[in-house]
Short mmCIF file of N, CA and C in Angstrom, two decimals:
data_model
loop_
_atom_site.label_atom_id
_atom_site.label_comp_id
_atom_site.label_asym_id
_atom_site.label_seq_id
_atom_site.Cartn_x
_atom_site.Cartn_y
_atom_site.Cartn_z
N UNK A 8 129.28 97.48 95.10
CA UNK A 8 130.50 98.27 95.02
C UNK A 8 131.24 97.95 93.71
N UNK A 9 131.65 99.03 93.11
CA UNK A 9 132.46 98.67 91.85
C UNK A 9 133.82 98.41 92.31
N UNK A 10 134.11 97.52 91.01
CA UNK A 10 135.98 96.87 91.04
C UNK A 10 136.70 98.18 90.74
N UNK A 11 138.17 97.83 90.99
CA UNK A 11 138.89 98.99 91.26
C UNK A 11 139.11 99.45 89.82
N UNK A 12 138.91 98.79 88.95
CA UNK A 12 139.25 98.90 87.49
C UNK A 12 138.22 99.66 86.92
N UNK A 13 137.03 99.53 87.18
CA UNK A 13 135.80 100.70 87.05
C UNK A 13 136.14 101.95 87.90
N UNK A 14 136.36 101.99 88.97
CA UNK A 14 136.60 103.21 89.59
C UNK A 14 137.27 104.03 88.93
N UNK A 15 138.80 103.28 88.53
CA UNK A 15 139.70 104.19 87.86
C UNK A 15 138.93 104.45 86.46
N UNK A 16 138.64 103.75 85.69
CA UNK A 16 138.21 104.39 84.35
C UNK A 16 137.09 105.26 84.40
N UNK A 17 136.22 105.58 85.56
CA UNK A 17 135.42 106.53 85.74
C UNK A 17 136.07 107.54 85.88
N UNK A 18 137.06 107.26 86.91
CA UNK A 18 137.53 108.37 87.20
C UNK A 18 138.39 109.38 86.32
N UNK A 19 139.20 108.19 85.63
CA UNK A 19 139.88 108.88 83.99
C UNK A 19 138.49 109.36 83.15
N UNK A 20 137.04 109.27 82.76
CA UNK A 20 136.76 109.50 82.06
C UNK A 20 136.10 110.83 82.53
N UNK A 21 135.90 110.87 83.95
CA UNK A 21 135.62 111.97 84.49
C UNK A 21 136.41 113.60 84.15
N UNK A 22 137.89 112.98 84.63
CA UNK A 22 139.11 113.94 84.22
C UNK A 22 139.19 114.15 82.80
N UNK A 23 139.11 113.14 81.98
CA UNK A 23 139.00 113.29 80.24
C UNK A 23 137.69 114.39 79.65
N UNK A 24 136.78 114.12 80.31
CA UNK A 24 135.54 115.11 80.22
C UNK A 24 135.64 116.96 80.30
N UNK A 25 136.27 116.52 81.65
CA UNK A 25 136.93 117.93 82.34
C UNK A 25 137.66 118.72 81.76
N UNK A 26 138.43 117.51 80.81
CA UNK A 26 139.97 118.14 80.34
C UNK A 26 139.26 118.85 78.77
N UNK A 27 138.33 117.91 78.45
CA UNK A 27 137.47 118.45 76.73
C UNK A 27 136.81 120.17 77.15
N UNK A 28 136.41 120.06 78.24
CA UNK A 28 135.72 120.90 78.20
C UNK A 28 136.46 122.36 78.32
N UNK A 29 137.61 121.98 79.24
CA UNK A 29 138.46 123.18 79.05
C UNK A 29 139.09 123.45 77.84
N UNK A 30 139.67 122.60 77.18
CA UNK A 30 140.22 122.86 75.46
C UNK A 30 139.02 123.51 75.08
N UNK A 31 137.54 122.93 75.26
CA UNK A 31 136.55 123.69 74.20
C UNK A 31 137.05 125.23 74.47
N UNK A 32 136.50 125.46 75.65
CA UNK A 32 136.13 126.73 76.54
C UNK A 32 137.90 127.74 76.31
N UNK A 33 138.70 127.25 76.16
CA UNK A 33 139.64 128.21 76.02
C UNK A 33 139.61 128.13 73.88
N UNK A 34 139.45 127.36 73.27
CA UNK A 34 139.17 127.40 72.24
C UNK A 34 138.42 128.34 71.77
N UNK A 35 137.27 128.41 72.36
CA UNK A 35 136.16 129.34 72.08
C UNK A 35 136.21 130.46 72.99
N UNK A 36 137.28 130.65 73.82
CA UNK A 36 137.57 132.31 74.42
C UNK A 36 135.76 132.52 75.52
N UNK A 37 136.32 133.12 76.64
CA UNK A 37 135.05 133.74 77.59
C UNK A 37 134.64 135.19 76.93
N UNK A 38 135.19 135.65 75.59
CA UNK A 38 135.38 137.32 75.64
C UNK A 38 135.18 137.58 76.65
N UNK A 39 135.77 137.86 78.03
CA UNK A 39 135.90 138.88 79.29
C UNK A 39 134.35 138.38 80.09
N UNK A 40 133.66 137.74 79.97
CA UNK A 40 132.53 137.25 80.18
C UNK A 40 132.32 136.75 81.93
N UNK A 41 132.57 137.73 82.85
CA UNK A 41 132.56 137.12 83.77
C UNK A 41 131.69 135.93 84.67
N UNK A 42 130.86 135.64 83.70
CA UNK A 42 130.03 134.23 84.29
C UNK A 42 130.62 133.11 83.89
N UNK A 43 131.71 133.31 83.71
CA UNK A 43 133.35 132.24 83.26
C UNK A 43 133.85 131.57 84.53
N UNK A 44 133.77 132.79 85.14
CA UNK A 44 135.40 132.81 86.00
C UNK A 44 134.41 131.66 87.11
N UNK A 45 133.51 131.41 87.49
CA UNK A 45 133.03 130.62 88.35
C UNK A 45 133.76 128.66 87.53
N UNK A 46 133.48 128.97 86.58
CA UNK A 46 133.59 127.36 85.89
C UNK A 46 135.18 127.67 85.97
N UNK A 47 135.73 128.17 84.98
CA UNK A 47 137.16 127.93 85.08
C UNK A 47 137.87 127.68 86.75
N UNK A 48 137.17 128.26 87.59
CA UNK A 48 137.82 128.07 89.01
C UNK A 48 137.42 126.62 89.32
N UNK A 49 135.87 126.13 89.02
CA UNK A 49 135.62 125.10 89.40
C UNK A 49 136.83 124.14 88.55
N UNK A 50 136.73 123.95 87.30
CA UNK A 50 138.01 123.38 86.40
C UNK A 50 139.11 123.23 87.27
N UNK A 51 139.66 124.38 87.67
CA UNK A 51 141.01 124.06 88.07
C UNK A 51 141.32 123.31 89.55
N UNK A 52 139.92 123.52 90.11
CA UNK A 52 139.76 123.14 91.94
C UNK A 52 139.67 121.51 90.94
N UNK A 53 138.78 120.99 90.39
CA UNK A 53 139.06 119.48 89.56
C UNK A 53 140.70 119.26 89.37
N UNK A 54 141.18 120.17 88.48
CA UNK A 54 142.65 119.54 88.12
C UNK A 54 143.38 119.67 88.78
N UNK A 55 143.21 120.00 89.89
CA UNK A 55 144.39 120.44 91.55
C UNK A 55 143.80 118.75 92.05
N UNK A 56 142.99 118.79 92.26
CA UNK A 56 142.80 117.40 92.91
C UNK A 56 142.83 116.42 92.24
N UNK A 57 142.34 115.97 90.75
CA UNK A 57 142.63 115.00 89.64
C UNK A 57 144.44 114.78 89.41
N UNK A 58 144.74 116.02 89.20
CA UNK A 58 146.04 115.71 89.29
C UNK A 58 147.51 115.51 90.03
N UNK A 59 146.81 115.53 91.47
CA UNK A 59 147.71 115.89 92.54
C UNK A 59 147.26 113.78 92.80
N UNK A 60 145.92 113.54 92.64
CA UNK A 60 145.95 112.21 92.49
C UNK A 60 146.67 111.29 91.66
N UNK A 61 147.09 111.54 90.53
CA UNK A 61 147.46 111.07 88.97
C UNK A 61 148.98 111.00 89.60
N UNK A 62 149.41 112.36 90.43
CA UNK A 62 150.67 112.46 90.40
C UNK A 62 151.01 111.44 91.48
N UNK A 63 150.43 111.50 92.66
CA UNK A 63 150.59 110.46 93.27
C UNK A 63 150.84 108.77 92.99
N UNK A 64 149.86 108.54 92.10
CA UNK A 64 149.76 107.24 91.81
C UNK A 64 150.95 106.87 90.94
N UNK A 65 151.56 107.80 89.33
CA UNK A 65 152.67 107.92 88.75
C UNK A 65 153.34 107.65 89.56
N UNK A 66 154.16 108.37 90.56
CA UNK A 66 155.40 108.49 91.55
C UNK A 66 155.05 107.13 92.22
N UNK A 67 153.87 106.99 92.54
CA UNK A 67 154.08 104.92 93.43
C UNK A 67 154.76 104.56 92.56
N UNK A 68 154.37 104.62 90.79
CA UNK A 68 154.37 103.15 90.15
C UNK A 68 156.08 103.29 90.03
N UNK A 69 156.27 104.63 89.46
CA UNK A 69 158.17 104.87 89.40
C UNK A 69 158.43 104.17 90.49
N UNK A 70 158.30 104.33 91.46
CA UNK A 70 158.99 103.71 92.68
C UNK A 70 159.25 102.09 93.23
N UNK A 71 157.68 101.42 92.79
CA UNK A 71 157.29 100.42 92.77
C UNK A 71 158.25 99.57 91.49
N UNK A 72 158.30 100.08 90.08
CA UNK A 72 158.84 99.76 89.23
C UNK A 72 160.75 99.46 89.97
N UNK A 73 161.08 100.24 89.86
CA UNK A 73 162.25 100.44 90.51
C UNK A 73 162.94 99.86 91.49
N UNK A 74 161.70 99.46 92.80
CA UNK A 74 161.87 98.64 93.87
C UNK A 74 162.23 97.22 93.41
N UNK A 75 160.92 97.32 92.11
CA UNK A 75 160.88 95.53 92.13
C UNK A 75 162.06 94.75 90.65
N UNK A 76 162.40 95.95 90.57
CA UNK A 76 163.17 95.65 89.15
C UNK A 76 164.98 95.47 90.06
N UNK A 77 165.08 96.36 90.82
CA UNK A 77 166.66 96.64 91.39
C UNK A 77 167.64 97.38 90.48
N UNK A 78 168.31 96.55 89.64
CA UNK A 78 168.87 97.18 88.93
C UNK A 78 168.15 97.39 87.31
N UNK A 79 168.59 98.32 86.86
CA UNK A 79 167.62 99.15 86.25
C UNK A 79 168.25 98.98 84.42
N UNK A 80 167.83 98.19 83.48
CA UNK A 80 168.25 98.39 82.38
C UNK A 80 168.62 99.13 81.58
N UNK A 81 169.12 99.71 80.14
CA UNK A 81 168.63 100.87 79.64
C UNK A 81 167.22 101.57 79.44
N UNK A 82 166.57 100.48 79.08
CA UNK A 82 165.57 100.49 78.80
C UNK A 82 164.43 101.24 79.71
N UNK A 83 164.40 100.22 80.79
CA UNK A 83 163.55 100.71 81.78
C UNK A 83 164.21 102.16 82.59
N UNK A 84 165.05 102.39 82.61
CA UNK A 84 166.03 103.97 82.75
C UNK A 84 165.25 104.55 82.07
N UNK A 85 165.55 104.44 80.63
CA UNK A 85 164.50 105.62 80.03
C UNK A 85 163.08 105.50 80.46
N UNK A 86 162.39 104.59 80.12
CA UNK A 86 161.33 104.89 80.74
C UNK A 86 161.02 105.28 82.01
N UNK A 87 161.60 104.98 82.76
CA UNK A 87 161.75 106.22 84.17
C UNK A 87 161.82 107.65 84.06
N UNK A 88 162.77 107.42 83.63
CA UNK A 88 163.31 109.09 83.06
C UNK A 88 162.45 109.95 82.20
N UNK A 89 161.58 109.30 81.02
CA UNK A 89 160.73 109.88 80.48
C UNK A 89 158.98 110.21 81.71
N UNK A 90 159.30 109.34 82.46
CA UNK A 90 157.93 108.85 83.24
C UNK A 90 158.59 111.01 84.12
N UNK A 91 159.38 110.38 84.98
CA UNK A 91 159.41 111.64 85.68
C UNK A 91 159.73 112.94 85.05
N UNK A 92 160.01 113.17 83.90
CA UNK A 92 160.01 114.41 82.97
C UNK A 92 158.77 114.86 82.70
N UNK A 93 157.95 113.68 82.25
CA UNK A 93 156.34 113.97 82.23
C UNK A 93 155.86 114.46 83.08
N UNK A 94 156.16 114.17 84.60
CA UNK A 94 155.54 114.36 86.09
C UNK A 94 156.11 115.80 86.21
N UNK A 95 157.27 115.99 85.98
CA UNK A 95 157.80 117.49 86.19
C UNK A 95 157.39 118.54 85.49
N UNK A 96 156.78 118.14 84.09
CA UNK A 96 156.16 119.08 83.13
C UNK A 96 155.06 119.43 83.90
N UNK A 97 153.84 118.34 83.78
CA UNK A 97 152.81 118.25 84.33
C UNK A 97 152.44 119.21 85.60
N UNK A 98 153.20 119.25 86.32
CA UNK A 98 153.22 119.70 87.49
C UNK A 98 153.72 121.73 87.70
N UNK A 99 154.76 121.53 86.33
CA UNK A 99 155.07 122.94 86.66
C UNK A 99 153.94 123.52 85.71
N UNK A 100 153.38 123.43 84.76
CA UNK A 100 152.09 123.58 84.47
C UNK A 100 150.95 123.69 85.25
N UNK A 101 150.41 122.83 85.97
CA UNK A 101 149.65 122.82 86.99
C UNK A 101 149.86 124.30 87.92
N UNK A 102 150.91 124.15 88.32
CA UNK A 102 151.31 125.43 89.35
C UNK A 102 150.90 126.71 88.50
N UNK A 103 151.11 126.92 87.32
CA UNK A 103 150.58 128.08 86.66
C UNK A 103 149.42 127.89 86.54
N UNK A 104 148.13 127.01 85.94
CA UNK A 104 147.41 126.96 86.21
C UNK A 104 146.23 127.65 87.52
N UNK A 105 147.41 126.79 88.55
CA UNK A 105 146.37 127.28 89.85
C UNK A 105 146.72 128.38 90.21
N UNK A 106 148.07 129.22 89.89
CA UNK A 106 148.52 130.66 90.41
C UNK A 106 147.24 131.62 89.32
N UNK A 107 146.81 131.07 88.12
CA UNK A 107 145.68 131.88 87.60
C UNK A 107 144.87 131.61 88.01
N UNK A 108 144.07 130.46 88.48
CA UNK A 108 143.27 130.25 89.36
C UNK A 108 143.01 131.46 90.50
N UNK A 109 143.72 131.16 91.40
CA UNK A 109 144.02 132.36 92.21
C UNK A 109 143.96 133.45 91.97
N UNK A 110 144.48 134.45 90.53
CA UNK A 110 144.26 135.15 90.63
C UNK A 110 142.55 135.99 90.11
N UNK A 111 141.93 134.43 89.68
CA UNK A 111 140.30 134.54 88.76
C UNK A 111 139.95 135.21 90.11
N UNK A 112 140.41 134.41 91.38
CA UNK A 112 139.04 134.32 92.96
C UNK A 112 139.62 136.01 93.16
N UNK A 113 140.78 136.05 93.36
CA UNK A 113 140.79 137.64 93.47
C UNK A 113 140.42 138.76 92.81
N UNK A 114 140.80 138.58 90.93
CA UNK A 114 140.64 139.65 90.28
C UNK A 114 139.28 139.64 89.45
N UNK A 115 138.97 138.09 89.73
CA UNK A 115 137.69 138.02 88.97
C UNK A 115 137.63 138.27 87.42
N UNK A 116 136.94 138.76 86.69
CA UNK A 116 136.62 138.83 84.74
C UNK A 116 138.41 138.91 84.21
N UNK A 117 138.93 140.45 85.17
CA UNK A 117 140.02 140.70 84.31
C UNK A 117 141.10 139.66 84.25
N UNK A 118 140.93 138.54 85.23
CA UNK A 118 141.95 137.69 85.23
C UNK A 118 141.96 136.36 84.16
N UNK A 119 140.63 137.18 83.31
CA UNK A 119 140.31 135.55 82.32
C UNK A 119 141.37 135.54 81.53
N UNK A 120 142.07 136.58 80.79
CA UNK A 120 143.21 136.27 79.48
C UNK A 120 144.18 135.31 80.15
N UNK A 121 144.49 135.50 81.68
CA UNK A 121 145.66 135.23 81.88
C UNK A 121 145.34 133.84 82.41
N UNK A 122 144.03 133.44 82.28
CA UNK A 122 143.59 131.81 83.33
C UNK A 122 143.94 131.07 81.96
N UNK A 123 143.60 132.30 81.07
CA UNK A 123 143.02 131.24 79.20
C UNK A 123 144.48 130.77 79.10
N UNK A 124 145.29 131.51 79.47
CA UNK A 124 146.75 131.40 78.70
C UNK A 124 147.02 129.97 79.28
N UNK A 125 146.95 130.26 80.32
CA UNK A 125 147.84 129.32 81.52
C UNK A 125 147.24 127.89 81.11
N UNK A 126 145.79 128.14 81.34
CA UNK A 126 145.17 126.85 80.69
C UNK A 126 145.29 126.29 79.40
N UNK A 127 145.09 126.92 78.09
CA UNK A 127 146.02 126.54 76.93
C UNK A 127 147.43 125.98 76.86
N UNK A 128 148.79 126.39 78.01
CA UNK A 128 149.37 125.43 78.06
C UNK A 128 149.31 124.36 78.78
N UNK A 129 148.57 124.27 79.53
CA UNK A 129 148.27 123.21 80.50
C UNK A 129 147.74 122.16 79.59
N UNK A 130 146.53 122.36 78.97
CA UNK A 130 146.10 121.12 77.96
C UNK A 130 146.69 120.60 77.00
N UNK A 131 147.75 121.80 76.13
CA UNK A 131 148.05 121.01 75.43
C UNK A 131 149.37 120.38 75.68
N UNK A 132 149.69 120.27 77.30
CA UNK A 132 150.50 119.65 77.33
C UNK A 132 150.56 118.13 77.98
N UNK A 133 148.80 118.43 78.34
CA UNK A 133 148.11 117.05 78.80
C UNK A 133 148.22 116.04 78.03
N UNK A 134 147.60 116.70 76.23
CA UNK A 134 147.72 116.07 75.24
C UNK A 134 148.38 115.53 74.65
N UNK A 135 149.92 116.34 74.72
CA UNK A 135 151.20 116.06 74.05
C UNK A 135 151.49 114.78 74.96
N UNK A 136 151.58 114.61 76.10
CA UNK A 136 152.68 114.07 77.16
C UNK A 136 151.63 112.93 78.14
N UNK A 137 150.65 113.30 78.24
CA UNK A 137 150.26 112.39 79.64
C UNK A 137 148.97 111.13 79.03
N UNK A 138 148.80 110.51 79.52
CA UNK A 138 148.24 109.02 79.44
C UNK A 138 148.90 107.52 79.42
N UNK A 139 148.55 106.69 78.56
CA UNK A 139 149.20 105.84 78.67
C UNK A 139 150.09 105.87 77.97
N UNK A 140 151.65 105.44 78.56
CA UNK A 140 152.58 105.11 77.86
C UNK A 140 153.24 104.17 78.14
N UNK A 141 153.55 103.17 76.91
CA UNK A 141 153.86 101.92 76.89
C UNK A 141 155.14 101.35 77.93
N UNK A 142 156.26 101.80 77.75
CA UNK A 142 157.47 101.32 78.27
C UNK A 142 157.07 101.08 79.84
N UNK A 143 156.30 102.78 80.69
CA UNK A 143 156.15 102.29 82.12
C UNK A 143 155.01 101.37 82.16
N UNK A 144 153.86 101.60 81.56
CA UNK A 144 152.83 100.87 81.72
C UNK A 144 152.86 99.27 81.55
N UNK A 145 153.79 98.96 80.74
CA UNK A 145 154.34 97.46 80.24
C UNK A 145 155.11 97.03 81.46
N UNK A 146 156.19 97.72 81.78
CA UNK A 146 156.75 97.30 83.14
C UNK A 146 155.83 96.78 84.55
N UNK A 147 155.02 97.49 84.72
CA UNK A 147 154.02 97.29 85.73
C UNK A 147 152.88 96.63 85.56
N UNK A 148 152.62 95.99 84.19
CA UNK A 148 151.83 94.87 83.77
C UNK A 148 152.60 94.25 84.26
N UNK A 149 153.48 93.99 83.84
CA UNK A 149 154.41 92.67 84.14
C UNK A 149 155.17 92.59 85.76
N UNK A 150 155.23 93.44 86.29
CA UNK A 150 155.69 93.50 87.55
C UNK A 150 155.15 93.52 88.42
N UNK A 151 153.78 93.95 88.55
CA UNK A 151 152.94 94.26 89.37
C UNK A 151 151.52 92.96 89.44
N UNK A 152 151.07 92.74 90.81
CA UNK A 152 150.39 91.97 91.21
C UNK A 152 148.96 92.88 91.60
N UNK A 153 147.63 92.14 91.29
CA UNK A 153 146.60 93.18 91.54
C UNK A 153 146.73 93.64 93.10
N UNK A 154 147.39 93.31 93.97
CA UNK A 154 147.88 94.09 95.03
C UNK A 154 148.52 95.37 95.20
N UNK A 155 149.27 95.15 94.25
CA UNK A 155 150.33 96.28 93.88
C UNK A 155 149.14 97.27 93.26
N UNK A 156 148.34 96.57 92.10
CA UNK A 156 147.60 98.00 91.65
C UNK A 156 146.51 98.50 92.61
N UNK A 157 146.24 98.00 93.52
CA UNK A 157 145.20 98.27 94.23
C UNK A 157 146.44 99.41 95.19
N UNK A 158 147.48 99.02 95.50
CA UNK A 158 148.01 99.95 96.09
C UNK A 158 148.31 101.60 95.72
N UNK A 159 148.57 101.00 94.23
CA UNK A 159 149.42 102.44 93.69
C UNK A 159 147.93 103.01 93.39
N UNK A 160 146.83 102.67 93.12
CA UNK A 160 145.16 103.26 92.72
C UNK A 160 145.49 104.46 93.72
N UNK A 161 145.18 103.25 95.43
CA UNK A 161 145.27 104.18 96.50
C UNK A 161 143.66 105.28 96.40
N UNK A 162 143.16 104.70 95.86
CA UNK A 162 141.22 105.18 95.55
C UNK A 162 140.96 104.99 97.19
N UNK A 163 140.43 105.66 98.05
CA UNK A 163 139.66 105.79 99.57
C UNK A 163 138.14 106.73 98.70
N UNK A 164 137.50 105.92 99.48
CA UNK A 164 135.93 106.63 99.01
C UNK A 164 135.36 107.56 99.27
N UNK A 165 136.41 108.30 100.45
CA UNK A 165 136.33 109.96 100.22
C UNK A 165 136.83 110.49 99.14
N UNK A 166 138.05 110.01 98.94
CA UNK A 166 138.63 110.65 97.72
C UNK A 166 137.60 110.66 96.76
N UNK A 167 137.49 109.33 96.51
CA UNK A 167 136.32 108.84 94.94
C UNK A 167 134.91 110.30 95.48
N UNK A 168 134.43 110.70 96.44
CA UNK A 168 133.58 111.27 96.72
C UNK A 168 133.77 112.74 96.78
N UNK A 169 135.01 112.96 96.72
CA UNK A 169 135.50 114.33 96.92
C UNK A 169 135.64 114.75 94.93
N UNK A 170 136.43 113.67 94.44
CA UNK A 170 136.65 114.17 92.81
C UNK A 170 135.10 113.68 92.07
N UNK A 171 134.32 113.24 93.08
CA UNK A 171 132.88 113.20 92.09
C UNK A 171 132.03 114.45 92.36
N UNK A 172 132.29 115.40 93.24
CA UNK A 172 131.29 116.58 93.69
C UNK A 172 132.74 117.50 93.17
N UNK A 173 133.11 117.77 93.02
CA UNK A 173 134.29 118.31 91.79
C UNK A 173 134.00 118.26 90.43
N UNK A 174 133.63 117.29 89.98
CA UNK A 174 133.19 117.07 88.71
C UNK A 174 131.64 117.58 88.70
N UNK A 175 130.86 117.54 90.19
CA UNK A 175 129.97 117.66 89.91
C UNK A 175 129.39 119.49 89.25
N UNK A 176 130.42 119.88 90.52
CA UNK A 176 130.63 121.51 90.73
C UNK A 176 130.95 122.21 89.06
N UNK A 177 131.99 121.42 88.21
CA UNK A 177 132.55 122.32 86.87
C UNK A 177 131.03 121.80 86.15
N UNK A 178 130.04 120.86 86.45
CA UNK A 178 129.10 120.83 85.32
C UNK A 178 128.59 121.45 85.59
N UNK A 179 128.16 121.87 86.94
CA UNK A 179 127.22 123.02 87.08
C UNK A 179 127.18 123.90 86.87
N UNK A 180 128.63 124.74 86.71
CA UNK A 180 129.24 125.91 86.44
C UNK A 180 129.38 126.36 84.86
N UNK A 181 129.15 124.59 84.02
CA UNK A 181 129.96 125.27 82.54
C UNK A 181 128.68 126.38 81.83
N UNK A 182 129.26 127.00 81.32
CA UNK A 182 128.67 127.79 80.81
C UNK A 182 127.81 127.70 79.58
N UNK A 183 126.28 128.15 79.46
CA UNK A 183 125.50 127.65 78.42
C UNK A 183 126.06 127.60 77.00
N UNK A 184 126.51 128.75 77.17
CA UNK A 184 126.95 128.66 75.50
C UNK A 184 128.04 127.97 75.30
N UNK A 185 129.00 127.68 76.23
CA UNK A 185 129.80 126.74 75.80
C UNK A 185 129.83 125.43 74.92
N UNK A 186 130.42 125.70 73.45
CA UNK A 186 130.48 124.88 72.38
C UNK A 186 131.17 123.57 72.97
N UNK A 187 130.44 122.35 72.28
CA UNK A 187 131.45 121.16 72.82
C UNK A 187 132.68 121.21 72.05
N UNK A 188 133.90 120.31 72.38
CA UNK A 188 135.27 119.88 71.90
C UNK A 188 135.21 119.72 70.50
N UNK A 189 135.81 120.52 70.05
CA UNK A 189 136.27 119.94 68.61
C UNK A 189 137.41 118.86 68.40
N UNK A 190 137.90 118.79 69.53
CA UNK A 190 138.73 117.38 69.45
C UNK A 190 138.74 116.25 69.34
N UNK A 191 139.66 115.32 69.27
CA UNK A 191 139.15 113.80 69.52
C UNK A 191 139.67 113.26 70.04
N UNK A 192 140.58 114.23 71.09
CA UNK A 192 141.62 113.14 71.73
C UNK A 192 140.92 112.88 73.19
#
């Protein structure tokens, strides 16, 4: 069995994979290509569950941070404050995301401009805003006991089994011609 510290970085590199492939794929446009709309749905059924996880674990650590701190510095204020601005972006993004989602399973090809859109802001706001950032992440080095991270992980091996046949589903789906990432983030 792997340590919880492998799990998670699989699991981030899983979501990091996921996340390249959609920047490629809206980069390089489906032109109307409906042998799209299967991957982009698979994509977003990944980032409904990758990130409904992410969000979970964020909101422990705010909380956890907070619990174990009491009263709250300037410092660590902002970093709260920046932590849940991120979570609120993240999230109202997401919701557009999956409302195009939704409308791929219904309208199918014609709904690709509007999945591309939704998804273009979604990534690049992955990019701009989400990973590690120092102020909370420093707090919870220092505050947190590998108990605590095993808590806020909160990894159950359905879960780990549910976002690995998720990941498995968008590889199956991506599309041949799909160019890899020109990115490097």
């Amino acid at each position: 069995m792997s340590t919880l510290r492998e799990r998670i970085a699989n699991e981030r590199r899983r979501l990091r994979e996921v996340r390249q492939k959609l920047s490629a794929a809206i980069e390089q446009g489906s032109g109307g290509d409906a042998d799209w709309v299967p991957f982009y749905i698979a994509v977003a059924d990944y980032m409904e569950a990758a990130m409904q996880r992410l969000h979970a674990q964020d909101v422990k650590m705010g909380d956890m941070i907070r619990d174990k701190l009491g009263e709250l510095d300037a410092a660590a204020e902002q970093a709260l404050r920046e932590l849940d601005e991120r979570l609120s972006g993240n999230e109202q993004r997401l919701r557009a995301l999956l409302a195009a989602r939704d409308r791929l399973r219904s309208d199918g090809a014609a709904a690709l401009p509007d999945f591309e859109a939704a998804a273009r802001e979604f990534t690049a706001f992955i990019v701009a805003n989400m990973g590690h950032h120092g102020a909370t992440t420093d707090l919870a080095a220092r505050l947190f006991s590998p108990a605590d991270w095993e808590y806020m992980a909160g990894i159950s091996d359905e879960e780990l089994a549910r976002e690995v046949a998720l990941f498995e589903r968008v590889t199956a789906t991506t599309p041949p011609g799909l160019q890899p990432a020109s990115d490097a983030e």
